[in-house]
GROMACS .gro file of N, CA and C in nm:
model
  303
    1MET      N    1  -1.039  -0.889 -11.705
    1MET     CA    2  -0.996  -0.813 -11.495
    1MET      C    3  -1.055  -0.667 -11.534
    2LYS      N    4  -1.117  -0.614 -11.475
    2LYS     CA    5  -0.990  -0.389 -11.508
    2LYS      C    6  -0.950  -0.444 -11.411
    3VAL      N    7  -0.862  -0.326 -11.317
    3VAL     CA    8  -0.795  -0.284 -11.307
    3VAL      C    9  -0.774  -0.140 -11.303
    4ILE      N   10  -0.838  -0.089 -11.169
    4ILE     CA   11  -0.771   0.026 -11.132
    4ILE      C   12  -0.670   0.060 -11.005
    5TYR      N   13  -0.530   0.170 -11.054
    5TYR     CA   14  -0.464   0.188 -10.990
    5TYR      C   15  -0.542   0.328 -10.952
    6THR      N   16  -0.510   0.344 -10.818
    6THR     CA   17  -0.570   0.485 -10.788
    6THR      C   18  -0.478   0.519 -10.602
    7ASP      N   19  -0.552   0.735 -10.555
    7ASP     CA   20  -0.544   0.646 -10.377
    7ASP      C   21  -0.664   0.640 -10.352
    8LYS      N   22  -0.750   0.647 -10.438
    8LYS     CA   23  -0.843   0.580 -10.374
    8LYS      C   24  -0.938   0.420 -10.341
    9PRO      N   25  -0.991   0.344 -10.218
    9PRO     CA   26  -1.002   0.259 -10.262
    9PRO      C   27  -1.127   0.240 -10.280
   10GLY      N   28  -1.112   0.122 -10.381
   10GLY     CA   29  -1.276   0.100 -10.414
   10GLY      C   30  -1.390  -0.044 -10.420
   11LYS      N   31  -1.486  -0.052 -10.410
   11LYS     CA   32  -1.593  -0.144 -10.391
   11LYS      C   33  -1.645  -0.224 -10.536
   12GLU      N   34  -1.641  -0.175 -10.630
   12GLU     CA   35  -1.674  -0.266 -10.675
   12GLU      C   36  -1.735  -0.381 -10.756
   13ARG      N   37  -1.756  -0.437 -10.762
   13ARG     CA   38  -1.709  -0.577 -10.775
   13ARG      C   39  -1.724  -0.608 -10.893
   14SER      N   40  -1.585  -0.724 -10.918
   14SER     CA   41  -1.553  -0.748 -10.986
   14SER      C   42  -1.432  -0.699 -11.107
   15VAL      N   43  -1.375  -0.598 -10.957
   15VAL     CA   44  -1.286  -0.489 -11.008
   15VAL      C   45  -1.163  -0.497 -10.873
   16CYS      N   46  -1.032  -0.533 -10.985
   16CYS     CA   47  -0.908  -0.513 -10.926
   16CYS      C   48  -0.883  -0.407 -10.853
   17TYR      N   49  -0.841  -0.322 -10.735
   17TYR     CA   50  -0.777  -0.253 -10.693
   17TYR      C   51  -0.667  -0.227 -10.643
   18ARG      N   52  -0.607  -0.067 -10.681
   18ARG     CA   53  -0.459  -0.140 -10.711
   18ARG      C   54  -0.431   0.019 -10.651
   19LEU      N   55  -0.313   0.068 -10.533
   19LEU     CA   56  -0.285   0.202 -10.451
   19LEU      C   57  -0.173   0.249 -10.593
   20LEU      N   58  -0.174   0.357 -10.655
   20LEU     CA   59  -0.053   0.424 -10.756
   20LEU      C   60   0.045   0.364 -10.672
   21SER      N   61   0.094   0.424 -10.555
   21SER     CA   62   0.165   0.375 -10.566
   21SER      C   63   0.295   0.243 -10.447
   22GLU      N   64   0.198   0.177 -10.544
   22GLU     CA   65   0.220  -0.008 -10.520
   22GLU      C   66   0.140  -0.139 -10.649
   23PHE      N   67   0.323  -0.038 -10.810
   23PHE     CA   68   0.323  -0.082 -10.858
   23PHE      C   69   0.394  -0.228 -10.888
   24PHE      N   70   0.398  -0.275 -10.945
   24PHE     CA   71   0.503  -0.385 -10.880
   24PHE      C   72   0.540  -0.475 -11.047
   25GLY      N   73   0.472  -0.440 -11.146
   25GLY     CA   74   0.403  -0.497 -11.254
   25GLY      C   75   0.337  -0.527 -11.346
   26VAL      N   76   0.297  -0.559 -11.456
   26VAL     CA   77   0.213  -0.530 -11.454
   26VAL      C   78   0.108  -0.708 -11.507
   27ILE      N   79   0.042  -0.686 -11.466
   27ILE     CA   80  -0.159  -0.759 -11.368
   27ILE      C   81  -0.147  -0.865 -11.544
   28GLY      N   82  -0.091  -0.996 -11.639
   28GLY     CA   83  -0.128  -1.015 -11.688
   28GLY      C   84  -0.296  -1.067 -11.713
   29SER      N   85  -0.381  -1.125 -11.636
   29SER     CA   86  -0.548  -1.153 -11.643
   29SER      C   87  -0.610  -1.045 -11.686
   30ALA      N   88  -0.547  -0.965 -11.605
   30ALA     CA   89  -0.561  -0.766 -11.711
   30ALA      C   90  -0.683  -0.758 -11.826
   31THR      N   91  -0.698  -0.744 -11.828
   31THR     CA   92  -0.830  -0.743 -11.970
   31THR      C   93  -0.849  -0.572 -12.034
   32GLU      N   94  -0.867  -0.462 -11.901
   32GLU     CA   95  -0.894  -0.318 -11.897
   32GLU      C   96  -0.842  -0.236 -11.825
   33VAL      N   97  -0.765  -0.208 -11.804
   33VAL     CA   98  -0.678  -0.063 -11.685
   33VAL      C   99  -0.695   0.103 -11.690
   34VAL      N  100  -0.738   0.063 -11.551
   34VAL     CA  101  -0.718   0.239 -11.575
   34VAL      C  102  -0.659   0.277 -11.473
   35VAL      N  103  -0.608   0.413 -11.540
   35VAL     CA  104  -0.521   0.490 -11.380
   35VAL      C  105  -0.541   0.594 -11.339
   36ASP      N  106  -0.590   0.630 -11.258
   36ASP     CA  107  -0.663   0.720 -11.208
   36ASP      C  108  -0.564   0.821 -11.147
   37GLY      N  109  -0.436   0.900 -11.223
   37GLY     CA  110  -0.384   0.991 -11.157
   37GLY      C  111  -0.210   0.976 -11.197
   38ASP      N  112  -0.102   1.064 -11.136
   38ASP     CA  113   0.017   1.081 -11.246
   38ASP      C  114   0.028   0.939 -11.274
   39ALA      N  115   0.083   0.845 -11.369
   39ALA     CA  116   0.234   0.708 -11.303
   39ALA      C  117   0.166   0.707 -11.476
   40PRO      N  118   0.299   0.710 -11.495
   40PRO     CA  119   0.262   0.715 -11.659
   40PRO      C  120   0.388   0.606 -11.686
   41ASP      N  121   0.436   0.598 -11.590
   41ASP     CA  122   0.571   0.464 -11.608
   41ASP      C  123   0.419   0.290 -11.622
   42ILE      N  124   0.312   0.327 -11.562
   42ILE     CA  125   0.197   0.211 -11.535
   42ILE      C  126   0.096   0.201 -11.662
   43TYR      N  127   0.070   0.322 -11.746
   43TYR     CA  128  -0.003   0.318 -11.834
   43TYR      C  129   0.126   0.240 -11.934
   44ASP      N  130   0.280   0.305 -11.948
   44ASP     CA  131   0.383   0.296 -12.018
   44ASP      C  132   0.363   0.143 -12.082
   45ALA      N  133   0.353   0.006 -11.910
   45ALA     CA  134   0.387  -0.075 -11.934
   45ALA      C  135   0.243  -0.163 -11.944
   46TYR      N  136   0.169  -0.091 -11.915
   46TYR     CA  137   0.026  -0.167 -12.007
   46TYR      C  138   0.061  -0.199 -12.100
   47GLN      N  139   0.010  -0.057 -12.156
   47GLN     CA  140   0.048  -0.051 -12.317
   47GLN      C  141   0.109  -0.142 -12.416
   48ALA      N  142   0.265  -0.144 -12.328
   48ALA     CA  143   0.311  -0.218 -12.392
   48ALA      C  144   0.329  -0.327 -12.395
   49ALA      N  145   0.185  -0.400 -12.296
   49ALA     CA  146   0.156  -0.526 -12.329
   49ALA      C  147   0.084  -0.602 -12.353
   50GLY      N  148   0.007  -0.493 -12.426
   50GLY     CA  149  -0.095  -0.466 -12.512
   50GLY      C  150  -0.233  -0.504 -12.427
   51ILE      N  151  -0.237  -0.399 -12.370
   51ILE     CA  152  -0.402  -0.402 -12.300
   51ILE      C  153  -0.443  -0.279 -12.245
   52LYS      N  154  -0.519  -0.291 -12.252
   52LYS     CA  155  -0.621  -0.153 -12.302
   52LYS      C  156  -0.634  -0.051 -12.189
   53VAL      N  157  -0.532   0.041 -12.168
   53VAL     CA  158  -0.560   0.138 -12.005
   53VAL      C  159  -0.560   0.290 -12.150
   54SER      N  160  -0.665   0.324 -11.996
   54SER     CA  161  -0.651   0.492 -11.949
   54SER      C  162  -0.678   0.544 -11.895
   55ASP      N  163  -0.714   0.671 -11.882
   55ASP     CA  164  -0.718   0.800 -11.741
   55ASP      C  165  -0.834   0.756 -11.652
   56GLY      N  166  -1.005   0.701 -11.734
   56GLY     CA  167  -1.082   0.603 -11.666
   56GLY      C  168  -1.180   0.783 -11.671
   57LYS      N  169  -1.099   0.920 -11.797
   57LYS     CA  170  -1.175   1.035 -11.805
   57LYS      C  171  -1.216   1.029 -12.000
   58GLU      N  172  -1.154   0.955 -12.069
   58GLU     CA  173  -1.176   0.935 -12.165
   58GLU      C  174  -1.311   0.905 -12.253
   59PRO      N  175  -1.394   0.968 -12.318
   59PRO     CA  176  -1.551   0.861 -12.323
   59PRO      C  177  -1.460   0.816 -12.448
   60GLU      N  178  -1.619   0.739 -12.382
   60GLU     CA  179  -1.632   0.536 -12.447
   60GLU      C  180  -1.606   0.602 -12.589
   61SER      N  181  -1.587   0.553 -12.697
   61SER     CA  182  -1.571   0.589 -12.809
   61SER      C  183  -1.735   0.544 -12.905
   62LYS      N  184  -1.777   0.642 -12.950
   62LYS     CA  185  -1.921   0.559 -13.006
   62LYS      C  186  -1.952   0.496 -13.120
   63GLU      N  187  -1.970   0.409 -13.103
   63GLU     CA  188  -2.041   0.259 -13.138
   63GLU      C  189  -2.087   0.365 -13.323
   64THR      N  190  -2.045   0.253 -13.385
   64THR     CA  191  -2.002   0.347 -13.593
   64THR      C  192  -2.105   0.263 -13.689
   65ASP      N  193  -2.090   0.077 -13.644
   65ASP     CA  194  -2.150  -0.023 -13.641
   65ASP      C  195  -2.319   0.026 -13.610
   66PRO      N  196  -2.431   0.017 -13.736
   66PRO     CA  197  -2.563   0.022 -13.673
   66PRO      C  198  -2.585  -0.150 -13.617
   67LEU      N  199  -2.475  -0.291 -13.617
   67LEU     CA  200  -2.526  -0.384 -13.642
   67LEU      C  201  -2.481  -0.425 -13.562
   68LYS      N  202  -2.400  -0.311 -13.502
   68LYS     CA  203  -2.364  -0.399 -13.292
   68LYS      C  204  -2.411  -0.310 -13.212
   69MET      N  205  -2.511  -0.186 -13.294
   69MET     CA  206  -2.491  -0.121 -13.183
   69MET      C  207  -2.641  -0.107 -13.064
   70LYS      N  208  -2.632  -0.096 -12.941
   70LYS     CA  209  -2.722  -0.148 -12.871
   70LYS      C  210  -2.879  -0.057 -12.939
   71VAL      N  211  -3.005  -0.152 -12.887
   71VAL     CA  212  -3.141  -0.078 -12.913
   71VAL      C  213  -3.121   0.107 -12.927
   72PRO      N  214  -3.079   0.144 -12.792
   72PRO     CA  215  -3.107   0.311 -12.778
   72PRO      C  216  -3.094   0.330 -12.931
   73GLU      N  217  -2.985   0.294 -12.912
   73GLU     CA  218  -2.835   0.358 -13.048
   73GLU      C  219  -2.898   0.308 -13.163
   74LEU      N  220  -2.953   0.213 -13.179
   74LEU     CA  221  -2.974   0.216 -13.289
   74LEU      C  222  -3.141   0.259 -13.354
   75LYS      N  223  -3.219   0.290 -13.248
   75LYS     CA  224  -3.323   0.342 -13.265
   75LYS      C  225  -3.312   0.529 -13.334
   76GLU      N  226  -3.226   0.568 -13.276
   76GLU     CA  227  -3.216   0.654 -13.309
   76GLU      C  228  -3.139   0.694 -13.417
   77TRP      N  229  -3.043   0.628 -13.453
   77TRP     CA  230  -2.958   0.543 -13.626
   77TRP      C  231  -3.078   0.519 -13.679
   78LEU      N  232  -3.169   0.477 -13.687
   78LEU     CA  233  -3.245   0.447 -13.808
   78LEU      C  234  -3.301   0.531 -13.850
   79THR      N  235  -3.399   0.692 -13.622
   79THR     CA  236  -3.457   0.815 -13.660
   79THR      C  237  -3.428   0.876 -13.670
   80GLU      N  238  -3.264   0.965 -13.738
   80GLU     CA  239  -3.163   1.035 -13.829
   80GLU      C  240  -3.179   1.014 -13.947
   81ARG      N  241  -3.182   0.889 -13.983
   81ARG     CA  242  -3.156   0.833 -14.052
   81ARG      C  243  -3.382   0.850 -14.169
   82GLY      N  244  -3.387   0.870 -14.055
   82GLY     CA  245  -3.530   0.884 -14.205
   82GLY      C  246  -3.648   0.700 -14.194
   83ILE      N  247  -3.567   0.710 -14.143
   83ILE     CA  248  -3.637   0.524 -14.184
   83ILE      C  249  -3.688   0.426 -13.994
   84ALA      N  250  -3.865   0.441 -14.097
   84ALA     CA  251  -3.959   0.427 -13.973
   84ALA      C  252  -3.910   0.297 -13.956
   85PHE      N  253  -3.979   0.288 -13.797
   85PHE     CA  254  -4.014   0.112 -13.753
   85PHE      C  255  -4.087   0.127 -13.635
   86ASP      N  256  -4.187   0.012 -13.626
   86ASP     CA  257  -4.250   0.032 -13.525
   86ASP      C  258  -4.132  -0.019 -13.296
   87PRO      N  259  -4.215   0.075 -13.256
   87PRO     CA  260  -4.094   0.116 -13.137
   87PRO      C  261  -4.026   0.029 -13.051
   88SER      N  262  -4.173  -0.072 -13.047
   88SER     CA  263  -4.172  -0.263 -13.029
   88SER      C  264  -4.068  -0.329 -13.021
   89ALA      N  265  -4.038  -0.346 -13.152
   89ALA     CA  266  -3.967  -0.388 -13.261
   89ALA      C  267  -3.812  -0.454 -13.183
   90LYS      N  268  -3.840  -0.594 -13.174
   90LYS     CA  269  -3.706  -0.598 -13.129
   90LYS      C  270  -3.571  -0.600 -13.180
   91LYS      N  271  -3.427  -0.595 -13.139
   91LYS     CA  272  -3.344  -0.618 -13.205
   91LYS      C  273  -3.296  -0.662 -13.339
   92GLU      N  274  -3.326  -0.753 -13.378
   92GLU     CA  275  -3.337  -0.819 -13.465
   92GLU      C  276  -3.449  -0.787 -13.560
   93ASP      N  277  -3.566  -0.774 -13.524
   93ASP     CA  278  -3.682  -0.712 -13.638
   93ASP      C  279  -3.536  -0.516 -13.686
   94LEU      N  280  -3.509  -0.490 -13.585
   94LEU     CA  281  -3.413  -0.312 -13.666
   94LEU      C  282  -3.284  -0.281 -13.753
   95GLN      N  283  -3.193  -0.449 -13.717
   95GLN     CA  284  -3.101  -0.474 -13.751
   95GLN      C  285  -3.129  -0.493 -13.892
   96ALA      N  286  -3.236  -0.579 -13.892
   96ALA     CA  287  -3.278  -0.585 -14.051
   96ALA      C  288  -3.326  -0.495 -14.161
   97LEU      N  289  -3.360  -0.397 -14.055
   97LEU     CA  290  -3.454  -0.229 -14.141
   97LEU      C  291  -3.233  -0.161 -14.208
   98VAL      N  292  -3.177  -0.173 -14.128
   98VAL     CA  293  -3.023  -0.137 -14.167
   98VAL      C  294  -3.036  -0.167 -14.328
   99PRO      N  295  -3.010  -0.038 -14.418
   99PRO     CA  296  -2.917  -0.064 -14.541
   99PRO      C  297  -2.860  -0.175 -14.580
  100ALA      N  298  -2.820  -0.243 -14.692
  100ALA     CA  299  -2.662  -0.328 -14.710
  100ALA      C  300  -2.557  -0.165 -14.775
  101GLU      N  301  -2.485  -0.150 -14.697
  101GLU     CA  302  -2.383  -0.051 -14.762
  101GLU      C  303  -2.232  -0.120 -14.857
   0.00000   0.00000   0.00000
């Protein structure tokens, strides 16, 4: 479950919104936490609990393993390396083109 601490209410489905001013402790079932505002105590508490926490502004790290990439990224990766592929190829076929390293 994703938890967002903010001063602005949200309506995203399957997300638990909490006010920054109403932090009463770590929500143990959280899998990801976003702290939208200045609340280092919330950030530190979730980090100490081993739960992924961010300020929501950090760019997601780009996948570097071609076997874990989504199709558009995998096609870009193959193209950058000059590896030809059928544009209509399925993911499994594209993954088979990745050289063993």
